[in-house]
Amino acid sequence: MEQKRENWGSRIGFIMAAAGSAVGLGNIWRFPYLTGMNGGGAFIVIYLGCVVLVGLSIMIAEFAVGRRTQLAAVGAYKTYNKKWSFAGVLGVLSGFFIMGFYPVVGGWSLYYIVKSFTGLLTVPEAIGDIFGAFIGSPVQPIIWMLIYLAVNVFIVARGVSAGIELAGKILMPILYVLLLIVTIKGLTIPGAGAGLSYLFVPDWSVVTGGTFLAALGQAFFSLSLGMGCMITYGSYLNKEEKLPNNTLIVVSMDTSVALLAGVAMFPALFAFGMEPAAGPGLVFVVVPQIFAQMGGIGPLFSAFFFVALFIAALTSSVSLLEVCVAYLMDEKKMDRRVATYGTSVVMAVLCALSSLSLGAMSGVTIFGVGAFDFFDILTDKIFLAIGGMLLAIFVGWFLKKEDLKDELTNGGTLSFGLFEVWYNIIKYVIPVLIGIVATVGILSIEQTSLMIFGILIIVVLAIFSKKL
Ligand code: PFF
């Protein structure tokens, strides 16, 4: 029996779910440290340029393809052209592999919520050691990861409306409030002005080609683009919604959380004379030191911050899991629950390997890196960028312009004055831009064997595309 496709219950529910997917570790963990490593304000300006020029256009395209076909990534490509199935499968694989390390970091955020009250902040100088010892230990981080993953499973198993949408509607406002509280606190610390000027007064002398690469890659990751996630979310959207307007809201929410996270951290960081270019350890090592300096209320603010990080991560990993589940439901006709439980068991195994690769099994490598870095590099540097480029080429060169116009104007009932601009950006600008960035990005991977392996996967998928 053909089942009716699940749908978002309301417009606000869809927006919260899509924004929930976008707002994640990418905003609160990655964006601030990339900003710190790339010199501050100038990186932010270039990042905003990438979001407006590339991110917005691709997100509109993903929503349009999903809603038009009413199918998740693979089915959506297949509907138009069987040879393109591989681009959808590549997306599902990206989601699957990102879920091989993302829940590990999600588990860290849970641990830090508890640890905020139980000694994390007592000796500020020891925070780095506490973090290192925790992520390297064999059992504890795996237990926290499993708890984190279980929450994901619970939400996704409940379905689109009663699970993903409800979680987004409840959690996203809480995330905003918590971040705002921490931000205001940070701004009131004497000496916070230096951090603000670091963030918002660009120093162009620090910009290199690498700055552009980092900014574009970050825009993709942060907006959940290039792996069919927004195609899947668009497929649950009804035909009355205005796609360009909704996209603008989702993108604005994502960008505002990234900026808010920056404003929450840098003023306090500068006020306490800490190092902005601390890299990936920024959130877990440097930020807790800020809270440690606050005295008695420190633990509370620290807990607020890590709850915000947990929520952000959760609503994103839910979307990553959903991409895999929707694929199995649409293409393999699997039951939602079976698909959710099955995929998450495999993800738990991958995550356990990732976690162990940071400690007990650090000697075991795949293509020269540990499991954690393997999944990260494979997706971030290879799969997402290529996935985004394939989508732009597909939409720009293989779909009918009239169909796209029809979808974006809801059958001609709405006006979308920027249609031509959008279409030309998708067709000409984005494939070239991402082509350059992806090539440079992939060539910059130090482990040649890993680079070849990643490309080989894409080639093999493309060759067997019709069978997928
Ligand atoms: N956008 C998420 C973040 O910023 O953390 C990560 C992500 C989620 C990437 C979903 C891709 C995706 F499909």
XYZ file of C-alpha atoms and ligand atoms in Angstrom:
481
model
C 0.000 0.000 0.000
C 1.330 3.425 -0.941
C 1.764 5.535 2.195
C 1.094 9.271 2.194
C 4.287 11.271 2.459
C 4.988 12.807 5.835
C 4.721 16.583 5.990
C 5.756 19.469 8.207
C 2.808 20.469 10.382
C 3.374 24.202 10.074
C 5.538 26.806 8.430
C 7.257 27.739 11.658
C 7.913 24.047 12.284
C 9.667 23.699 8.951
C 11.739 26.818 9.521
C 12.804 25.697 12.992
C 13.729 22.243 11.701
C 15.731 23.587 8.749
C 17.407 26.223 10.913
C 18.002 23.493 13.478
C 19.843 21.493 10.853
C 21.912 24.470 9.800
C 22.738 25.780 13.257
C 25.124 23.259 14.740
C 28.663 22.553 15.814
C 29.572 24.429 12.653
C 28.314 27.678 14.148
C 29.371 27.487 17.768
C 32.464 25.309 17.586
C 33.902 25.705 14.107
C 32.988 29.276 13.095
C 34.630 30.972 16.096
C 37.834 28.979 15.819
C 38.065 29.501 12.064
C 37.538 33.205 12.643
C 40.279 33.155 15.256
C 42.677 31.256 13.012
C 41.968 33.437 9.988
C 42.489 36.808 11.573
C 38.999 37.916 12.638
C 36.937 40.592 10.826
C 38.222 40.029 7.301
C 37.301 36.341 7.507
C 33.809 37.280 8.673
C 33.275 39.668 5.752
C 34.395 37.028 3.235
C 32.283 34.385 4.966
C 29.202 36.617 4.741
C 29.930 37.118 1.044
C 29.999 33.338 0.514
C 26.759 32.894 2.420
C 24.940 35.496 0.334
C 26.394 34.604 -3.055
C 26.645 30.819 -2.821
C 24.800 29.567 0.241
C 21.481 31.301 -0.351
C 21.311 30.213 -3.993
C 22.170 26.579 -3.311
C 19.716 26.338 -0.466
C 16.918 27.676 -2.684
C 17.907 25.076 -5.298
C 17.898 22.212 -2.771
C 14.480 23.153 -1.395
C 13.092 23.492 -4.936
C 14.342 20.068 -6.071
C 13.058 18.379 -2.904
C 9.635 19.933 -2.999
C 9.194 19.400 -6.717
C 9.933 15.683 -6.550
C 8.567 15.045 -3.044
C 11.491 12.687 -2.615
C 14.702 12.647 -0.582
C 18.085 13.218 -2.224
C 18.585 10.004 -4.219
C 15.004 9.720 -5.423
C 14.956 13.387 -6.335
C 17.946 13.073 -8.675
C 16.669 9.769 -10.027
C 13.289 11.215 -10.947
C 14.962 13.481 -13.444
C 17.839 11.400 -14.603
C 18.965 7.939 -13.502
C 22.577 8.682 -14.325
C 22.551 11.271 -11.532
C 21.572 8.888 -8.709
C 25.193 8.819 -7.625
C 25.079 12.484 -6.618
C 22.267 11.661 -4.202
C 24.007 8.553 -2.892
C 27.141 10.628 -2.360
C 25.023 12.927 -0.182
C 23.653 10.044 1.860
C 27.180 8.689 2.288
C 28.353 12.129 3.456
C 25.585 12.213 6.048
C 26.483 8.725 7.153
C 30.171 9.520 7.526
C 29.594 12.870 9.254
C 27.544 10.828 11.720
C 30.711 8.814 12.257
C 32.248 11.644 14.294
C 29.649 14.369 14.938
C 27.935 12.474 17.798
C 31.336 12.054 19.455
C 31.611 15.842 19.785
C 27.913 15.967 20.750
C 28.746 13.579 23.590
C 31.581 15.873 24.734
C 29.097 18.737 25.039
C 26.876 16.585 27.288
C 29.842 15.677 29.461
C 30.819 19.344 29.759
C 27.319 20.302 30.962
C 27.715 17.960 33.920
C 31.402 18.705 34.393
C 30.668 22.469 34.598
C 29.351 21.782 38.097
C 31.789 19.063 39.063
C 35.259 20.502 38.893
C 35.887 21.531 35.288
C 36.387 25.155 36.272
C 38.168 24.795 39.614
C 41.706 25.049 38.243
C 41.644 27.045 34.970
C 45.162 25.954 33.994
C 44.115 22.294 34.195
C 41.203 22.539 31.721
C 43.356 21.597 28.744
C 44.558 18.482 30.556
C 41.043 17.555 31.657
C 39.829 17.816 28.059
C 42.766 15.829 26.690
C 42.390 13.088 29.281
C 38.631 12.870 28.733
C 38.580 12.597 24.950
C 41.474 10.146 25.034
C 39.953 7.784 27.584
C 38.548 4.528 26.214
C 35.128 4.238 27.872
C 33.685 7.558 29.107
C 33.394 9.475 25.823
C 31.813 6.433 24.179
C 29.144 6.269 26.878
C 28.349 9.991 26.418
C 28.264 9.508 22.640
C 25.786 6.636 23.042
C 23.525 8.743 25.254
C 23.716 11.557 22.693
C 22.945 9.204 19.809
C 20.024 7.675 21.709
C 18.376 11.121 21.916
C 18.764 11.438 18.128
C 17.198 8.030 17.587
C 14.291 8.896 19.860
C 13.533 12.068 17.885
C 13.964 10.652 14.369
C 11.968 7.482 15.133
C 8.975 9.675 16.036
C 8.870 11.007 12.499
C 8.938 14.321 10.683
C 6.212 16.222 12.440
C 6.033 14.607 15.896
C 9.807 14.213 16.178
C 12.047 16.491 14.140
C 9.643 19.419 13.896
C 8.637 19.334 17.554
C 12.277 19.140 18.682
C 13.170 22.149 16.517
C 10.250 24.207 17.782
C 11.086 23.569 21.421
C 14.871 23.614 21.273
C 15.748 26.444 18.873
C 14.226 29.248 20.987
C 15.999 27.851 24.056
C 19.277 27.876 22.144
C 18.832 31.552 21.245
C 17.977 32.590 24.795
C 20.945 30.727 26.294
C 23.381 32.128 23.778
C 22.037 35.635 24.314
C 22.500 35.340 28.079
C 26.108 34.208 27.666
C 26.732 36.919 25.061
C 25.406 39.717 27.246
C 27.510 38.472 30.135
C 30.590 38.437 27.902
C 29.953 41.970 26.681
C 29.717 43.385 30.187
C 33.203 42.233 31.186
C 35.522 45.273 31.328
C 37.851 45.315 28.318
C 35.430 43.521 25.997
C 35.779 46.205 23.284
C 39.037 44.762 21.932
C 37.248 41.520 21.071
C 34.493 43.359 19.254
C 36.901 45.306 17.103
C 38.786 42.080 16.351
C 35.508 40.625 15.070
C 34.105 43.588 13.211
C 37.015 45.758 12.057
C 38.583 43.815 9.161
C 42.339 43.681 8.821
C 42.751 42.932 5.103
C 46.483 42.337 5.390
C 45.865 38.876 6.853
C 43.752 37.626 3.928
C 45.193 34.861 1.746
C 43.752 32.389 -0.771
C 43.291 30.040 2.159
C 40.931 32.517 3.808
C 38.519 32.243 0.867
C 38.710 28.460 0.899
C 38.019 28.257 4.592
C 35.113 30.705 4.283
C 33.386 28.898 1.418
C 33.850 25.481 2.992
C 32.453 26.805 6.233
C 29.420 28.308 4.463
C 28.609 24.886 3.006
C 29.039 22.981 6.220
C 27.215 25.524 8.317
C 24.189 25.790 6.031
C 23.929 21.968 5.705
C 24.407 22.142 1.952
C 25.917 19.759 -0.566
C 24.588 16.499 0.806
C 20.894 16.541 0.078
C 19.826 17.456 3.576
C 17.815 20.460 2.455
C 16.474 18.440 -0.504
C 15.090 15.977 2.031
C 13.634 18.722 4.253
C 12.157 20.432 1.182
C 10.456 17.185 0.207
C 8.266 17.367 3.318
C 7.167 20.935 2.492
C 3.740 21.776 1.134
C 3.206 23.564 -2.146
C 1.923 26.812 -0.640
C 5.156 27.829 1.061
C 7.292 30.540 -0.501
C 10.717 29.002 -1.000
C 12.884 32.121 -1.413
C 11.402 33.801 1.681
C 11.798 30.740 3.847
C 15.362 30.259 2.656
C 16.202 33.824 3.608
C 14.890 33.259 7.123
C 16.818 30.004 7.587
C 20.055 31.517 6.292
C 19.632 34.601 8.494
C 19.067 32.438 11.556
C 22.152 30.379 10.820
C 24.317 33.434 10.262
C 23.023 35.214 13.338
C 23.871 32.253 15.580
C 27.399 32.101 14.159
C 27.885 35.820 14.805
C 26.304 35.548 18.232
C 28.682 32.712 19.106
C 31.564 34.943 18.028
C 30.294 37.832 20.132
C 29.722 35.459 23.051
C 33.348 34.337 22.996
C 35.772 36.913 21.649
C 35.074 39.924 23.887
C 35.511 37.771 26.990
C 38.499 36.069 25.427
C 40.246 39.362 24.802
C 39.199 40.774 28.149
C 40.954 37.874 29.861
C 43.969 38.098 27.561
C 43.560 34.694 25.920
C 44.639 33.357 22.579
C 42.002 33.707 19.780
C 43.791 31.360 17.384
C 43.513 28.333 19.641
C 42.004 26.146 16.897
C 39.545 23.315 17.500
C 40.234 23.388 21.234
C 38.781 26.910 21.488
C 35.328 25.860 22.697
C 36.401 23.035 24.977
C 39.611 24.462 26.425
C 39.701 28.250 26.110
C 36.019 29.089 26.584
C 35.710 27.192 29.903
C 38.680 29.225 31.145
C 36.593 32.346 30.598
C 33.845 30.902 32.770
C 36.415 29.858 35.368
C 37.459 33.514 35.704
C 33.893 34.583 36.458
C 33.878 33.166 39.972
C 30.736 31.792 41.615
C 28.387 32.210 38.662
C 30.913 30.662 36.252
C 29.534 27.109 36.406
C 26.018 28.301 35.615
C 27.109 30.239 32.537
C 29.322 27.377 31.492
C 26.357 25.000 31.734
C 24.193 27.432 29.728
C 26.834 27.565 27.045
C 27.282 23.824 26.762
C 23.540 23.189 26.782
C 23.372 25.603 23.835
C 26.163 23.673 22.128
C 24.379 20.377 22.794
C 21.076 21.683 21.370
C 22.780 23.076 18.302
C 24.559 19.788 17.659
C 21.449 17.708 18.327
C 19.119 19.374 15.830
C 21.864 19.054 13.199
C 22.695 15.416 13.762
C 18.986 14.662 13.724
C 18.934 16.010 10.169
C 21.977 13.948 9.220
C 20.329 10.803 10.530
C 17.108 11.757 8.742
C 18.932 11.979 5.388
C 19.964 8.326 5.751
C 16.577 7.218 7.096
C 14.641 9.028 4.354
C 16.822 7.345 1.736
C 16.060 3.888 3.130
C 12.348 4.686 3.397
C 12.029 6.172 -0.101
C 14.326 3.877 -2.027
C 14.353 0.628 -0.038
C 10.776 0.924 1.260
C 11.956 0.369 4.813
C 9.881 1.184 7.860
C 10.976 4.416 9.620
C 11.744 2.752 12.922
C 13.688 -0.129 11.417
C 15.686 2.306 9.274
C 16.414 4.564 12.256
C 17.521 1.785 14.593
C 19.533 0.000 11.913
C 21.507 3.025 10.708
C 22.179 4.326 14.169
C 23.679 1.014 15.306
C 26.201 1.240 12.472
C 26.811 4.935 13.253
C 27.463 4.039 16.904
C 30.170 1.615 15.799
C 31.805 4.244 13.551
C 31.654 6.798 16.367
C 33.194 4.369 18.842
C 36.092 3.892 16.406
C 36.396 7.687 16.009
C 36.438 8.224 19.726
C 39.005 5.482 20.296
C 41.186 6.954 17.557
C 41.780 9.942 19.844
C 43.266 7.804 22.594
C 43.428 4.049 23.082
C 43.636 3.282 19.368
C 45.592 6.332 18.244
C 48.156 4.062 16.613
C 45.584 2.547 14.247
C 45.237 4.603 11.093
C 43.277 4.463 7.843
C 45.076 6.153 4.949
C 47.453 7.805 7.369
C 44.930 9.292 9.805
C 42.803 8.106 12.716
C 39.118 7.264 12.199
C 37.908 10.644 13.561
C 40.031 12.641 11.118
C 39.303 10.182 8.322
C 35.544 10.817 8.447
C 36.072 14.543 8.917
C 38.483 15.027 6.019
C 36.587 12.714 3.684
C 33.341 14.629 4.120
C 34.493 18.188 4.720
C 37.220 18.403 2.107
C 35.954 15.988 -0.550
C 32.314 14.925 -0.445
C 30.445 18.110 0.550
C 32.177 20.408 -1.890
C 31.795 17.986 -4.795
C 28.193 17.319 -3.746
C 27.428 21.046 -3.852
C 29.040 21.447 -7.233
C 27.134 18.484 -8.659
C 23.866 19.922 -7.395
C 24.524 23.300 -9.004
C 25.478 21.679 -12.317
C 22.440 19.419 -12.180
C 19.996 22.235 -11.415
C 21.591 24.714 -13.804
C 22.206 22.442 -16.771
C 19.872 19.448 -16.529
C 16.620 20.822 -15.173
C 14.189 22.841 -17.251
C 14.304 26.528 -16.503
C 10.493 26.768 -16.723
C 10.089 23.996 -14.167
C 12.380 25.786 -11.749
C 10.541 29.033 -12.268
C 7.256 27.250 -11.716
C 8.504 25.762 -8.455
C 9.985 28.991 -7.123
C 6.909 31.043 -7.909
C 4.428 28.386 -6.772
C 3.043 27.887 -10.244
C 3.236 31.561 -11.151
C 1.153 32.746 -8.205
C 4.078 34.508 -6.504
C 6.664 36.853 -7.862
C 10.361 36.101 -7.482
C 12.015 39.137 -9.055
C 15.528 37.763 -8.646
C 14.839 34.547 -10.545
C 17.179 35.356 -13.452
C 19.957 36.430 -11.110
C 19.559 33.254 -9.068
C 19.459 31.057 -12.177
C 22.625 32.522 -13.637
C 24.490 32.256 -10.362
C 23.539 28.579 -10.111
C 24.316 27.840 -13.726
C 27.584 29.703 -14.235
C 29.076 31.229 -11.116
C 28.719 28.456 -8.569
C 30.050 25.501 -10.601
C 33.187 27.462 -11.484
C 33.692 28.907 -8.021
C 33.216 25.611 -6.239
C 35.185 23.820 -8.930
C 38.194 25.950 -8.056
C 37.688 25.747 -4.322
C 37.067 21.989 -4.333
C 40.136 21.322 -6.464
C 42.412 23.434 -4.304
C 40.838 21.998 -1.151
C 41.227 18.409 -2.281
C 44.785 18.949 -3.476
C 45.655 20.437 -0.094
C 44.880 17.134 1.648
C 48.188 15.917 2.995
C 47.344 12.217 2.848
C 47.482 11.423 -0.864
C 46.061 7.933 -0.386
C 43.038 9.362 1.410
C 42.528 11.883 -1.374
C 42.650 9.145 -4.009
C 40.328 6.933 -1.982
C 37.737 9.725 -1.719
C 37.835 10.474 -5.418
C 37.690 6.767 -6.221
C 34.483 6.380 -4.225
C 32.881 9.165 -6.257
C 34.061 7.665 -9.549
C 32.820 4.180 -8.634
C 29.456 5.596 -7.565
C 29.205 7.493 -10.844
C 29.999 4.389 -12.920
C 27.380 2.276 -11.136
C 24.950 5.164 -10.876
C 22.108 3.455 -12.719
C 22.203 0.517 -10.334
C 21.964 2.663 -7.194
N 25.109 22.479 9.527
C 25.616 21.645 10.584
C 26.531 22.464 11.453
O 26.750 23.646 11.196
O 27.046 21.922 12.420
C 26.320 20.417 10.085
C 25.583 19.694 8.989
C 24.293 19.213 9.223
C 26.158 19.571 7.742
C 23.591 18.607 8.200
C 25.479 18.969 6.708
C 24.184 18.513 6.956
F 23.502 17.969 5.981
